[in-house]
Tab-separated table of C-alpha atoms in Angstrom:
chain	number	residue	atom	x	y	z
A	1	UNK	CA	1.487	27.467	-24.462
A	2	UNK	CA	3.045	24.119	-22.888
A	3	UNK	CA	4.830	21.575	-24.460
A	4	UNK	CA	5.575	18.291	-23.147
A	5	UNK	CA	9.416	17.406	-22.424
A	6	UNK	CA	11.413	15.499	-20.488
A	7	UNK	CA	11.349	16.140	-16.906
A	8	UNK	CA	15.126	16.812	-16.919
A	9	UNK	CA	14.624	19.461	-19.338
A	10	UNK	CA	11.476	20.794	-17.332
A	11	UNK	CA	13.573	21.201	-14.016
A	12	UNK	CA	15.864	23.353	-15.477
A	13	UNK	CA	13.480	26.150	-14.973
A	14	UNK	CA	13.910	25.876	-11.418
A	15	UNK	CA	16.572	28.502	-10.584
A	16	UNK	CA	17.654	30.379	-9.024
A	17	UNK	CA	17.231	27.617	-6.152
A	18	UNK	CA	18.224	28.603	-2.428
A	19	UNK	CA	20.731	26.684	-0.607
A	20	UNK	CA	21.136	25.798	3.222
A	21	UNK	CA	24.253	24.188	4.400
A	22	UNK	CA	22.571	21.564	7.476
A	23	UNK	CA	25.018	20.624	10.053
A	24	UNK	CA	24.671	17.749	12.772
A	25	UNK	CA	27.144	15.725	14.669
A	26	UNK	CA	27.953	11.856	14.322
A	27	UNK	CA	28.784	9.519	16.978
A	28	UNK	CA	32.159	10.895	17.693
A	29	UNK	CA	31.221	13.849	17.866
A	30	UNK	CA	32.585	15.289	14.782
A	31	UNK	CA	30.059	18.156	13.384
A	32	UNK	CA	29.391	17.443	9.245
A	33	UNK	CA	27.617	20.484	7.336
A	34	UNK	CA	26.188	19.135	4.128
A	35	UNK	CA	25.317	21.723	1.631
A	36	UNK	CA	21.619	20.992	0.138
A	37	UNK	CA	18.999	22.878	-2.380
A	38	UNK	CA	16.370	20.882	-1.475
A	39	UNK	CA	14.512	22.510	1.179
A	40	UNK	CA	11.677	24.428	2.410
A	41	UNK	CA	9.257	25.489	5.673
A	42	UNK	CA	6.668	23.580	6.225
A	43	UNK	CA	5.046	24.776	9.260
A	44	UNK	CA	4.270	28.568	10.647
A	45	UNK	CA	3.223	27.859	14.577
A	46	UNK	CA	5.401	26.259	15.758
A	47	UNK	CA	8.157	26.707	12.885
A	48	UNK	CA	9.463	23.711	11.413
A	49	UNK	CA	11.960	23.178	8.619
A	50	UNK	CA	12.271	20.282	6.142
A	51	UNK	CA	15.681	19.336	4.526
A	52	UNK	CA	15.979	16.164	1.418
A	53	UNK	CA	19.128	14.220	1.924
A	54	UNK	CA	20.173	11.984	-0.578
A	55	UNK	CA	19.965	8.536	0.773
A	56	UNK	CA	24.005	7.773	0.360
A	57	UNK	CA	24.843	10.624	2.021
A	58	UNK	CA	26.647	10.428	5.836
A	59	UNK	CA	24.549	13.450	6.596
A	60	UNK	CA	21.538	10.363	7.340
A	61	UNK	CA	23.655	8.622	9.470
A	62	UNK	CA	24.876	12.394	11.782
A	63	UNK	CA	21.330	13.136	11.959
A	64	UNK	CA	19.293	9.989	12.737
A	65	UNK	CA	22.067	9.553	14.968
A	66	UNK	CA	22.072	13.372	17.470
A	67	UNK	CA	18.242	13.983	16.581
A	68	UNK	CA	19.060	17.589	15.853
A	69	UNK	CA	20.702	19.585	13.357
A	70	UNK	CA	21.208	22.997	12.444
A	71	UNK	CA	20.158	24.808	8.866
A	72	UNK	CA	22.397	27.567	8.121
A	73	UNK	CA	21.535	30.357	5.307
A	74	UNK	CA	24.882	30.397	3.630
A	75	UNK	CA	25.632	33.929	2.445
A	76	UNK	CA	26.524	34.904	-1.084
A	77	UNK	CA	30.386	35.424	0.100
A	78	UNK	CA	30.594	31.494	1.362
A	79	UNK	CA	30.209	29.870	-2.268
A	80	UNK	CA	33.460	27.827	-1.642
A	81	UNK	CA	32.718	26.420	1.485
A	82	UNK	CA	29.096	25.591	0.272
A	83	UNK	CA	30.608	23.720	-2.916
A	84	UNK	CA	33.363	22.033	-0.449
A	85	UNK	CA	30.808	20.764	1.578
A	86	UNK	CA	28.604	19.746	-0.961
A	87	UNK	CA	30.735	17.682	-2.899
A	88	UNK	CA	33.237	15.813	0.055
A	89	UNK	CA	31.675	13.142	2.063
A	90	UNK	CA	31.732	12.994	5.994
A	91	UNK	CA	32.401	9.366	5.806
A	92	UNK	CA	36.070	10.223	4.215
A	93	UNK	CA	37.145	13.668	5.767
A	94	UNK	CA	36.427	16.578	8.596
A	95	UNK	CA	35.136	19.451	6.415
A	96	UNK	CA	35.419	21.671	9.212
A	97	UNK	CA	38.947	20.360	9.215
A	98	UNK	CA	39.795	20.166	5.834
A	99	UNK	CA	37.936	23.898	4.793
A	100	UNK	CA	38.423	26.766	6.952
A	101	UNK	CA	35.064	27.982	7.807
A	102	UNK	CA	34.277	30.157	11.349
A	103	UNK	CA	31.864	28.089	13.174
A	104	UNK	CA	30.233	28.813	17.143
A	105	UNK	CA	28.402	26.622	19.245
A	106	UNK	CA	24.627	26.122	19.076
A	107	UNK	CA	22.464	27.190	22.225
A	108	UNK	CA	19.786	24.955	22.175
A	109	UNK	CA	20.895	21.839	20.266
A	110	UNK	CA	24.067	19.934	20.058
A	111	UNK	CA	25.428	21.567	17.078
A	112	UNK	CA	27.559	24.409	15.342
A	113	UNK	CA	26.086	27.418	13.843
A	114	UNK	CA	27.866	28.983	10.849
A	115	UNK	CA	29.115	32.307	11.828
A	116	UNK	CA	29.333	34.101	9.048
A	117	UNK	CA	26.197	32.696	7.468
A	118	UNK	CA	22.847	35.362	6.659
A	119	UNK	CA	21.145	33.141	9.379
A	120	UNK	CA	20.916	29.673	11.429
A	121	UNK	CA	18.145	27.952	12.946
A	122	UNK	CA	18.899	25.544	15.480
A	123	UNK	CA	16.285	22.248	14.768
A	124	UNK	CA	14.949	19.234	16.978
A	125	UNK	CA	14.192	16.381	14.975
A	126	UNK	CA	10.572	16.019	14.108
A	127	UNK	CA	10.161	13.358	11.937
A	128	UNK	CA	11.589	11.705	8.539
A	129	UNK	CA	9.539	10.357	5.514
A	130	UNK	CA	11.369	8.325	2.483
A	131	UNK	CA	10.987	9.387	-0.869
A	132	UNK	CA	12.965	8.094	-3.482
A	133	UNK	CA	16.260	8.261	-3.309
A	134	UNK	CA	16.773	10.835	-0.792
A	135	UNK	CA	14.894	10.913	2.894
A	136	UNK	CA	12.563	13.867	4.139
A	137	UNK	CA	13.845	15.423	7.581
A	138	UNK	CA	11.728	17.177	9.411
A	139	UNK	CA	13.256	20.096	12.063
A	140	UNK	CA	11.221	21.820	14.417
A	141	UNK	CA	13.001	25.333	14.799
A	142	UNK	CA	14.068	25.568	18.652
A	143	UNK	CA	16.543	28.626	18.172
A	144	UNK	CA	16.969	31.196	15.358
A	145	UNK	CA	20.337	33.435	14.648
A	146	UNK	CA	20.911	35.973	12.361
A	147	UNK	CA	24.305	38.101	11.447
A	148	UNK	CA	25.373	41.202	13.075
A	149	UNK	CA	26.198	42.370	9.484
A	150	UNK	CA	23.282	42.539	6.451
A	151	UNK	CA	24.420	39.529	4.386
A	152	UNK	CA	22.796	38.354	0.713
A	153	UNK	CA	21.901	34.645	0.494
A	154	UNK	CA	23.633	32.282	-1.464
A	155	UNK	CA	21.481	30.613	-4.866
A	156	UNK	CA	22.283	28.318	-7.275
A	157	UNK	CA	21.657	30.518	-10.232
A	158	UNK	CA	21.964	27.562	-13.229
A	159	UNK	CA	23.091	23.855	-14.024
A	160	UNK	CA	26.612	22.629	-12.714
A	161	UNK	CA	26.303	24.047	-9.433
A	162	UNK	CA	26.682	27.507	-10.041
A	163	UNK	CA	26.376	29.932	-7.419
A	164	UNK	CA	25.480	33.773	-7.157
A	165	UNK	CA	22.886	36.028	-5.221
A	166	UNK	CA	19.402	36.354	-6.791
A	167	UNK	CA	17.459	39.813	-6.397
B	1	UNK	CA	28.752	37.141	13.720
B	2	UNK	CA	25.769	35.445	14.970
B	3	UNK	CA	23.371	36.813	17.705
B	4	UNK	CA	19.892	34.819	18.882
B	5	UNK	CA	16.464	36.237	17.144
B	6	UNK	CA	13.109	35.723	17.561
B	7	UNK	CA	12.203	33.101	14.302
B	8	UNK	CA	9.913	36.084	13.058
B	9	UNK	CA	13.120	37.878	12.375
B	10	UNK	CA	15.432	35.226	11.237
B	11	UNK	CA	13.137	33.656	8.604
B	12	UNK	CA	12.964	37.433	6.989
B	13	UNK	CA	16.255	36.543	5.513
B	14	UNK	CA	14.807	33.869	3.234
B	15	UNK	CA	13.745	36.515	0.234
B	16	UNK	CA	13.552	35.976	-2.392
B	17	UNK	CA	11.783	32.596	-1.916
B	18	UNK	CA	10.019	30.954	-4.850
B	19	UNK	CA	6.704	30.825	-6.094
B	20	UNK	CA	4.655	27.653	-6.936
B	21	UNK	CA	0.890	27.300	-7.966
B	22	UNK	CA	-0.473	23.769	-7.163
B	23	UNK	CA	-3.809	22.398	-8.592
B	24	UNK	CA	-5.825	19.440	-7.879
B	25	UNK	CA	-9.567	18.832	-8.653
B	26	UNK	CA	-12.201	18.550	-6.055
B	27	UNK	CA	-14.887	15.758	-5.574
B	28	UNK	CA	-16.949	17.773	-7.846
B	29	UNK	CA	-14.186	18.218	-10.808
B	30	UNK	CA	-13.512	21.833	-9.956
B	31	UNK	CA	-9.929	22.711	-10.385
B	32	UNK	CA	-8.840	24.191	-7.241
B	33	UNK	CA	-5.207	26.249	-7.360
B	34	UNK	CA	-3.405	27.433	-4.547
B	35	UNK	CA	-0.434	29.594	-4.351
B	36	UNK	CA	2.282	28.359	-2.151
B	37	UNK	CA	5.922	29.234	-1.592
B	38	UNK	CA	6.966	26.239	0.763
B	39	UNK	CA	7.591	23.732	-1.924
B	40	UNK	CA	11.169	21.476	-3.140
B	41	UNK	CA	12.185	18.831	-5.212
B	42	UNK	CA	12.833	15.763	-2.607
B	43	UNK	CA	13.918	12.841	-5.170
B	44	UNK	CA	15.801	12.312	-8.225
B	45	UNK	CA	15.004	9.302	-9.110
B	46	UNK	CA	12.399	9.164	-9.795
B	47	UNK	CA	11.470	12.836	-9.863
B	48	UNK	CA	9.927	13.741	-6.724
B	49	UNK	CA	8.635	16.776	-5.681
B	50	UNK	CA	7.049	17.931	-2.165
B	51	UNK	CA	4.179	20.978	-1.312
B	52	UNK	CA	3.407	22.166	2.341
B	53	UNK	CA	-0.309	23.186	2.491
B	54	UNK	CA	-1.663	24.424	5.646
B	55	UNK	CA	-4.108	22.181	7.191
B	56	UNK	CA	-7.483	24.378	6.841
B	57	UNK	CA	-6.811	25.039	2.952
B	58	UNK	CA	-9.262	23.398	1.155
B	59	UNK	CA	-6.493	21.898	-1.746
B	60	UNK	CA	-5.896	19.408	0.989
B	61	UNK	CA	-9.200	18.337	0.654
B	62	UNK	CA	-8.954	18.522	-3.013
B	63	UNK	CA	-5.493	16.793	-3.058
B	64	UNK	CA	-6.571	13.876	-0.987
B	65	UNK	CA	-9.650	13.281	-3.297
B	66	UNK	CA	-8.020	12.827	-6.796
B	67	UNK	CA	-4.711	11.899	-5.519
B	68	UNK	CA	-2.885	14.134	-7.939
B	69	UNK	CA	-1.676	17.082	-8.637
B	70	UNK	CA	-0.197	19.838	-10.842
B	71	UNK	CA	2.714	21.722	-9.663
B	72	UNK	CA	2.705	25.073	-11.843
B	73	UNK	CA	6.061	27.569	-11.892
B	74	UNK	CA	4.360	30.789	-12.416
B	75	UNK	CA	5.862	33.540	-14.864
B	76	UNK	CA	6.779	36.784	-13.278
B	77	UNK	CA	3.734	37.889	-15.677
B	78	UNK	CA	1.152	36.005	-13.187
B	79	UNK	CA	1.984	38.048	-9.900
B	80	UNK	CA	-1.866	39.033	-10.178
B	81	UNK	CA	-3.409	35.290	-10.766
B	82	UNK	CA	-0.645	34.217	-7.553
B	83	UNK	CA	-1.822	36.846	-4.840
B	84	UNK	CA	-5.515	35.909	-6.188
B	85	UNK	CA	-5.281	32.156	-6.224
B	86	UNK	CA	-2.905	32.399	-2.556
B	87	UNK	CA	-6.003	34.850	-1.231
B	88	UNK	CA	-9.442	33.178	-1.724
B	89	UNK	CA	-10.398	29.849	-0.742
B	90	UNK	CA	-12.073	27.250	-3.349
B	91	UNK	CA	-14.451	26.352	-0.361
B	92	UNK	CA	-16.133	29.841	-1.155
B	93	UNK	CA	-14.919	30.614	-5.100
B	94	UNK	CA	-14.508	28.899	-8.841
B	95	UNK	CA	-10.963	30.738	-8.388
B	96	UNK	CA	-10.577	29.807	-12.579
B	97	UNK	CA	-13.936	31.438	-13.344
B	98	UNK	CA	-13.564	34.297	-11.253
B	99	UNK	CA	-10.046	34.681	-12.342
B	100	UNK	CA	-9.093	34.792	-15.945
B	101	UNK	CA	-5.890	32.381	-15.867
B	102	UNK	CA	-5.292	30.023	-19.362
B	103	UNK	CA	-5.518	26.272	-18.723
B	104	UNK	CA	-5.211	23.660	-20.493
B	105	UNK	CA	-5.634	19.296	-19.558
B	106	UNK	CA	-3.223	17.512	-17.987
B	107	UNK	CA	-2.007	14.654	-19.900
B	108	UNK	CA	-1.642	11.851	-17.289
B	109	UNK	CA	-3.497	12.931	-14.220
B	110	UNK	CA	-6.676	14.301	-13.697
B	111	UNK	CA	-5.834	18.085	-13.346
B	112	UNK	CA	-4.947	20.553	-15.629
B	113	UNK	CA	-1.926	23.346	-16.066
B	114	UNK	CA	-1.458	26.609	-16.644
B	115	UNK	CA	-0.797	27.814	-19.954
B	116	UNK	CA	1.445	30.796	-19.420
B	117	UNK	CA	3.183	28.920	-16.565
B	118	UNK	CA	6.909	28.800	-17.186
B	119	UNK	CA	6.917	24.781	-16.192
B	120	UNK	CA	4.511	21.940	-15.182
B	121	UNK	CA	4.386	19.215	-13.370
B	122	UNK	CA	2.167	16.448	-13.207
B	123	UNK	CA	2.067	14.952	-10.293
B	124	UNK	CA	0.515	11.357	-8.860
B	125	UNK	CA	0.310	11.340	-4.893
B	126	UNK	CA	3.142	9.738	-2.757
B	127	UNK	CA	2.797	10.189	0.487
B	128	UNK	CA	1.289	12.867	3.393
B	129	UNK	CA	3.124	13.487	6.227
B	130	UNK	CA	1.411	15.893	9.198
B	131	UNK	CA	3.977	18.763	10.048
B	132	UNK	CA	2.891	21.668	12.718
B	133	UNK	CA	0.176	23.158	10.828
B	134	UNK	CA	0.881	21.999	7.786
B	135	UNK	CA	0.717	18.840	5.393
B	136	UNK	CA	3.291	17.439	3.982
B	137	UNK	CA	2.041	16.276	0.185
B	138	UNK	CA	4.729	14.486	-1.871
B	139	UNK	CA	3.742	13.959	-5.795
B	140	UNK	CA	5.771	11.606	-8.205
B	141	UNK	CA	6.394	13.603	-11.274
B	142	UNK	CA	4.885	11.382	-14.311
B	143	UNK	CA	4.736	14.119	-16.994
B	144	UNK	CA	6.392	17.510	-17.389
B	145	UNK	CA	5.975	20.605	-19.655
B	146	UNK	CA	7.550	24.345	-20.405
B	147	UNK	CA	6.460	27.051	-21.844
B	148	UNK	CA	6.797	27.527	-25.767
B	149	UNK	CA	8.263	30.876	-24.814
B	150	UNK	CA	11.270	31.837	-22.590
B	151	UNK	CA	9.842	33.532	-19.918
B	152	UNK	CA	11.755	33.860	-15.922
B	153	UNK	CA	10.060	32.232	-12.496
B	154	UNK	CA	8.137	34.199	-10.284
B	155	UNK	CA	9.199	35.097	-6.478
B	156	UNK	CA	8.209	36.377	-3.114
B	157	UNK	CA	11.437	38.884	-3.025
B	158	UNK	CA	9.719	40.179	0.795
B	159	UNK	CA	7.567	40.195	3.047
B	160	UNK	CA	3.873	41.266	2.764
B	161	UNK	CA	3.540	39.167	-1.041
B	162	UNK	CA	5.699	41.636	-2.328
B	163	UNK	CA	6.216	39.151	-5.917
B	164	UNK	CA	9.103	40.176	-8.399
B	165	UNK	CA	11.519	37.819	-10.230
B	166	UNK	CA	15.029	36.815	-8.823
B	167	UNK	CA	17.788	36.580	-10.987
């Protein structure tokens, strides 16, 4: 049986959520991964990818800006770097800098894949829709990666940004 | 270590990936539910959330007629209603008569939800946004529910349907 609550209340049945870490470059050329739970497929042939960015975040301005970015599967072993990069802002620091995390070049796109990540998918900007307070970015998948090694993915398992493996 | 993949193998990393059941009502009040794992939340506030639906379903038929819609989490106890509602099209089937699944009425939209769903959400119709094969719905969530009873989310955990829960 349903009851009716508040839809902060309701939401909290949402985990475990998956997270992607998306990664595109600004003007200078500086790549900025943003970590993000808000994101899904969208399209089988061809394969696209959708991200939601939060309207504030510098993550609008790197990827309006190179028209590309890449989403990275973040495995269960890279729960620092996904909370670093969630919760600094591009605008202030270089996370690649500032958190030591092995990247490699894209092949396709004008990026950085995430080398020790389960996977990365290289996008080409498709489109982006408003909603809210965050924007809808659409990828269309140009290049796919996985790693060498078997790798879990990376969830957020509760509230408060807690992160674990879910299977 | 990364190395290049065809998509079809890179996107088998995504397990487990989770499990929504969205219904909207058709020009002839039929409530029409479709099983769909490419869904995320895309707004805070206000509470946003965003379905991918591929273009020859009939729920986006049924979706752009009543301009609502429910977005059901199913329990890991509805694997059965999922793979039936995610394998027959409303254009042919009453998937609710021919499938014994509780409902009950929405309270602020046209629709209705399901009873032994973990969550609910109502949903009024945003915006549609075209995306390879797919459509892009986005609902604004104007009234949420949970179950009475704790119960955990369902999941695709691999490929083929296999359903399970993730936790």
């Amino acid at each position: 049986m349903q009851k009716q609550v508040e839809y902060e209340q309701a939401i909290k049945t949402k985990y475990p959520e998956q997270v992607v870490i998306a990664i595109a470059k600004d003007k200078n050329g500086k790549a900025n991964p943003v970590t993000l739970g808000w994101t899904m497929i969208v399209s089988g042939a061809p394969p696209m990818m959708a991200i939601a960015v939060a309207k504030r975040h510098y993550s609008i301005e790197t990827i309006r800006h190179s028209k590309c970015f890449t989403i990275s599967f973040p495995s269960s072993e890279m729960a620092d770097a996904a909370l670093f990069f969630g919760s600094k802002s591009g605008r202030d620091v270089d996370k690649f800098t500032e958190f030591d995390c092995k990247t490699e070049s894209a092949k396709e796109i004008d990026s950085v894949l995430l080398s020790d990540a389960v996977a990365n998918f290289e996008c080409t900007l498709e489109s982006e829709t408003a909603a809210g307070d965050h924007i809808i970015f659409v990828g269309r998948v140009v290049c796919s990666h996985i790693n060498t090694n078997s790798k879990k993915r990376l969830y957020t398992v509760g509230p408060g940004h807690k992160l674990g493996t879910a299977n």
